[in-house]
């Protein structure tokens, strides 16, 4: 079996990733929420990988495709729950309250940026 890295599937997956990333960057201009191009790009990349694996004729292609479908479902539900949680926090102005609280404690914008980034990471 050849490596997917330098195959048509690898190149197509990179192109899909770049297109989805560009759509995320252009969210303000396209009025498209970030989750839509990310989910679509992720699903398309997994689909391309699945087609590539099936075209390689491996005896495990069916099992591989079933695993990919499960991965796509897991990704979809994880992002759905995560975005719902973030939207709920945003609706309740949690981020604005946190920003005001940090600024009142003497944090500059650079420190607020790093503090909220660290909190988000955790």
Coordinates of N, CA and C in Angstrom, one line a residue:
X1 N 0.8 -1.2 0.0 CA 0.0 0.0 0.0 C 0.9 1.3 0.0
X2 N 0.6 2.2 -0.9 CA 1.4 3.4 -0.9 C 0.9 4.4 0.1
X3 N 1.8 5.4 0.4 CA 1.4 6.4 1.4 C 0.4 7.4 0.9
X4 N -0.5 7.8 1.7 CA -1.5 8.8 1.3 C -0.9 10.2 1.2
X5 N 0.2 10.4 1.8 CA 0.8 11.7 1.9 C 1.1 12.3 0.5
X6 N 1.6 11.6 -0.4 CA 1.9 12.2 -1.7 C 1.0 11.7 -2.8
X7 N -0.2 11.2 -2.4 CA -1.2 10.8 -3.4 C -2.2 11.9 -3.7
X8 N -3.1 11.6 -4.7 CA -4.2 12.5 -5.0 C -5.0 12.8 -3.8
X9 N -5.2 11.8 -2.9 CA -6.1 12.0 -1.8 C -5.5 12.9 -0.7
X10 N -4.2 12.8 -0.6 CA -3.5 13.7 0.3 C -3.5 15.2 -0.1
X11 N -3.3 15.4 -1.4 CA -3.4 16.7 -2.0 C -4.8 17.3 -1.9
X12 N -5.8 16.5 -2.2 CA -7.1 16.9 -2.1 C -7.5 17.3 -0.6
X13 N -7.1 16.5 0.3 CA -7.4 16.7 1.7 C -6.7 18.1 2.2
X14 N -5.5 18.3 1.7 CA -4.9 19.6 2.1 C -5.7 20.8 1.4
X15 N -6.1 20.6 0.2 CA -6.9 21.7 -0.5 C -8.2 21.9 0.2
X16 N -8.9 20.9 0.7 CA -10.1 21.0 1.4 C -9.9 21.7 2.7
X17 N -8.8 21.4 3.4 CA -8.5 22.0 4.7 C -8.2 23.5 4.5
X18 N -7.5 23.9 3.4 CA -7.2 25.3 3.2 C -8.4 26.1 2.8
X19 N -9.3 25.4 2.1 CA -10.6 26.1 1.7 C -11.4 26.3 3.0
X20 N -11.5 25.3 3.8 CA -12.3 25.4 5.0 C -11.7 26.5 5.9
X21 N -10.4 26.5 6.0 CA -9.7 27.5 6.9 C -9.9 28.9 6.3
X22 N -9.9 29.1 5.0 CA -10.2 30.4 4.4 C -11.6 30.8 4.7
X23 N -12.6 29.9 4.7 CA -13.9 30.3 5.0 C -14.1 30.7 6.4
X24 N -13.3 30.1 7.3 CA -13.4 30.4 8.7 C -12.8 31.9 8.9
X25 N -11.7 32.2 8.2 CA -11.1 33.5 8.3 C -12.1 34.5 7.7
X26 N -12.8 34.2 6.7 CA -13.7 35.1 6.0 C -15.2 35.1 6.6
X27 N -15.3 34.6 7.8 CA -16.6 34.5 8.4 C -17.4 35.8 8.4
X28 N -16.8 36.9 8.7 CA -17.5 38.2 8.7 C -18.1 38.5 7.3
X29 N -17.3 38.2 6.3 CA -17.7 38.6 4.9 C -18.7 37.6 4.3
X30 N -18.6 36.4 4.7 CA -19.5 35.3 4.1 C -20.8 35.1 4.9
X31 N -20.9 35.6 6.1 CA -22.0 35.4 7.1 C -22.2 33.9 7.3
X32 N -21.1 33.1 7.3 CA -21.1 31.7 7.5 C -20.5 31.4 8.8
X33 N -21.2 30.7 9.7 CA -20.6 30.4 11.0 C -19.4 29.5 10.9
X34 N -18.4 29.6 11.8 CA -17.2 28.8 11.7 C -17.5 27.3 11.7
X35 N -18.5 26.8 12.4 CA -18.7 25.4 12.5 C -19.1 24.8 11.2
X36 N -19.7 25.5 10.3 CA -20.2 24.9 9.0 C -19.0 24.5 8.1
X37 N -18.1 25.4 7.8 CA -17.0 24.9 6.9 C -16.1 23.9 7.6
X38 N -16.0 24.0 8.9 CA -15.1 23.1 9.6 C -15.7 21.7 9.6
X39 N -17.0 21.6 9.9 CA -17.7 20.3 9.8 C -17.7 19.7 8.4
X40 N -18.0 20.5 7.4 CA -18.0 20.1 6.0 C -16.6 19.7 5.6
X41 N -15.6 20.5 5.9 CA -14.3 20.1 5.5 C -13.8 18.8 6.1
X42 N -14.1 18.7 7.4 CA -13.7 17.5 8.1 C -14.4 16.2 7.5
X43 N -15.7 16.3 7.2 CA -16.4 15.2 6.6 C -15.8 14.9 5.3
X44 N -15.6 15.9 4.5 CA -15.1 15.7 3.1 C -13.7 15.1 3.1
X45 N -12.8 15.5 4.1 CA -11.5 14.9 4.2 C -11.6 13.5 4.6
X46 N -12.4 13.1 5.5 CA -12.6 11.7 5.9 C -13.1 10.9 4.8
X47 N -14.1 11.5 4.0 CA -14.6 10.8 2.9 C -13.5 10.5 1.8
X48 N -12.7 11.5 1.5 CA -11.6 11.3 0.6 C -10.7 10.2 1.0
X49 N -10.4 10.2 2.3 CA -9.5 9.2 2.9 C -10.1 7.8 2.8
X50 N -11.4 7.8 3.0 CA -12.1 6.5 2.9 C -12.1 6.0 1.5
X51 N -12.4 6.9 0.5 CA -12.4 6.5 -0.9 C -11.0 6.0 -1.3
X52 N -10.0 6.7 -0.8 CA -8.6 6.3 -1.1 C -8.3 4.9 -0.6
X53 N -8.7 4.7 0.7 CA -8.4 3.4 1.3 C -9.2 2.3 0.5
X54 N -10.4 2.6 0.2 CA -11.2 1.5 -0.5 C -10.6 1.3 -1.9
X55 N -10.0 2.3 -2.6 CA -9.5 2.1 -3.9 C -8.1 1.3 -3.9
X56 N -7.5 1.3 -2.7 CA -6.3 0.5 -2.5 C -6.5 -1.0 -2.5
X57 N -7.8 -1.3 -2.3 CA -8.1 -2.8 -2.4 C -7.8 -3.6 -1.2
X58 N -7.5 -2.9 -0.1 CA -7.2 -3.6 1.2 C -8.4 -4.4 1.7
X59 N -8.1 -5.5 2.3 CA -9.2 -6.4 2.8 C -9.9 -5.7 4.0
X60 N -9.3 -4.7 4.5 CA -9.9 -4.0 5.7 C -10.7 -2.8 5.3
X61 N -10.9 -2.5 4.0 CA -11.5 -1.3 3.5 C -12.9 -1.1 4.1
X62 N -13.7 -2.1 4.2 CA -15.1 -2.0 4.8 C -15.0 -1.6 6.2
X63 N -14.1 -2.2 7.0 CA -14.0 -1.9 8.4 C -13.5 -0.5 8.6
X64 N -12.5 -0.1 7.7 CA -12.0 1.3 7.7 C -13.1 2.3 7.5
X65 N -13.9 2.1 6.5 CA -15.0 3.0 6.2 C -16.0 3.1 7.3
X66 N -16.3 2.0 8.0 CA -17.2 2.0 9.1 C -16.6 2.8 10.2
X67 N -15.3 2.7 10.4 CA -14.6 3.5 11.5 C -14.6 5.0 11.1
X68 N -14.4 5.3 9.8 CA -14.5 6.7 9.4 C -15.9 7.3 9.7
X69 N -16.9 6.6 9.4 CA -18.3 7.1 9.6 C -18.5 7.3 11.1
X70 N -18.0 6.4 12.0 CA -18.1 6.6 13.4 C -17.3 7.8 13.8
X71 N -16.1 8.1 13.2 CA -15.3 9.2 13.6 C -16.0 10.5 13.2
X72 N -16.6 10.5 12.0 CA -17.3 11.7 11.5 C -18.5 12.0 12.5
X73 N -19.2 11.0 12.9 CA -20.3 11.2 13.8 C -19.9 11.7 15.1
X74 N -18.7 11.2 15.6 CA -18.2 11.7 16.9 C -17.7 13.1 16.8
X75 N -17.1 13.5 15.7 CA -16.7 14.8 15.4 C -17.9 15.8 15.4
X76 N -18.9 15.4 14.7 CA -20.1 16.2 14.5 C -20.7 16.4 15.9
X77 N -21.0 15.4 16.7 CA -21.6 15.6 18.0 C -20.8 16.3 19.0
X78 N -19.4 16.1 18.9 CA -18.6 16.9 19.8 C -18.7 18.4 19.5
X79 N -18.6 18.7 18.2 CA -18.6 20.1 17.8 C -20.0 20.7 18.1
X80 N -21.1 20.0 17.9 CA -22.4 20.4 18.2 C -22.5 20.8 19.7
X81 N -22.1 19.9 20.5 CA -22.2 20.2 22.0 C -21.3 21.4 22.4
X82 N -20.0 21.4 21.8 CA -19.1 22.5 22.2 C -19.6 23.8 21.7
X83 N -20.2 23.9 20.5 CA -20.7 25.2 20.0 C -21.9 25.6 20.8
X84 N -22.8 24.6 21.2 CA -23.9 25.0 22.0 C -23.5 25.5 23.3
X85 N -22.5 25.0 23.9 CA -22.0 25.4 25.2 C -21.4 26.9 25.1
X86 N -20.6 27.1 24.0 CA -20.0 28.4 23.8 C -21.1 29.4 23.5
X87 N -22.1 29.1 22.7 CA -23.1 30.0 22.4 C -24.0 30.4 23.7
X88 N -24.2 29.4 24.5 CA -24.9 29.6 25.8 C -24.1 30.6 26.7
X89 N -22.8 30.4 26.8 CA -21.9 31.3 27.6 C -21.9 32.7 27.0
X90 N -21.9 32.8 25.7 CA -21.9 34.1 25.0 C -23.2 34.8 25.2
X91 N -24.3 34.1 25.1 CA -25.6 34.6 25.3 C -25.8 35.2 26.7
X92 N -25.1 34.6 27.7 CA -25.2 35.1 29.1 C -24.1 36.1 29.4
X93 N -23.4 36.5 28.4 CA -22.4 37.6 28.5 C -21.2 37.2 29.5
X94 N -21.0 35.9 29.6 CA -19.9 35.4 30.5 C -18.5 35.9 30.0
X95 N -18.3 36.0 28.7 CA -17.0 36.5 28.2 C -16.8 38.0 28.5
X96 N -17.9 38.8 28.3 CA -17.8 40.2 28.6 C -17.6 40.4 30.1
X97 N -18.2 39.7 30.9 CA -18.1 39.8 32.4 C -16.6 39.5 32.8
X98 N -16.1 38.4 32.2 CA -14.7 38.0 32.5 C -13.8 39.0 32.0
X99 N -14.0 39.6 30.8 CA -13.1 40.6 30.3 C -13.1 41.9 31.2
X100 N -14.3 42.3 31.6 CA -14.4 43.5 32.5 C -13.7 43.2 33.9
X101 N -13.9 42.0 34.4 CA -13.3 41.6 35.7 C -11.8 41.6 35.6
X102 N -11.3 41.1 34.5 CA -9.8 41.1 34.3 C -9.3 42.5 34.1
X103 N -10.0 43.4 33.4 CA -9.5 44.7 33.2 C -9.5 45.5 34.5
X104 N -10.6 45.3 35.3 CA -10.7 46.0 36.6 C -9.5 45.6 37.5
X105 N -9.0 44.4 37.3 CA -7.9 43.9 38.2 C -6.5 44.4 37.6
X106 N -6.6 45.3 36.6 CA -5.3 45.9 36.1 C -4.7 45.2 35.0
X107 N -5.4 44.2 34.4 CA -4.8 43.5 33.2 C -4.9 44.4 32.0
X108 N -3.9 44.5 31.2 CA -3.9 45.1 30.0 C -4.5 44.2 28.9
X109 N -4.7 44.7 27.7 CA -5.4 43.9 26.7 C -4.5 42.7 26.3
X110 N -3.2 42.8 26.3 CA -2.3 41.7 26.0 C -2.5 40.6 27.1
X111 N -2.5 41.0 28.4 CA -2.7 40.0 29.5 C -4.1 39.4 29.4
X112 N -5.1 40.2 29.1 CA -6.4 39.7 29.0 C -6.5 38.6 27.9
X113 N -5.8 38.9 26.8 CA -5.8 38.0 25.7 C -5.2 36.6 26.1
X114 N -4.0 36.7 26.8 CA -3.4 35.5 27.2 C -4.1 34.7 28.3
X115 N -4.7 35.5 29.2 CA -5.5 34.9 30.3 C -6.7 34.2 29.8
X116 N -7.5 34.8 28.9 CA -8.7 34.1 28.3 C -8.3 33.0 27.4
X117 N -7.1 33.1 26.7 CA -6.6 32.0 25.9 C -6.3 30.8 26.8
X118 N -5.6 31.1 27.9 CA -5.3 30.0 28.8 C -6.5 29.3 29.5
X119 N -7.4 30.2 29.9 CA -8.7 29.6 30.4 C -9.4 28.8 29.4
X120 N -9.5 29.3 28.1 CA -10.1 28.5 27.1 C -9.4 27.2 26.8
X121 N -8.1 27.2 26.9 CA -7.4 26.0 26.6 C -7.7 24.9 27.7
X122 N -7.7 25.4 28.9 CA -8.0 24.4 30.0 C -9.5 24.0 29.9

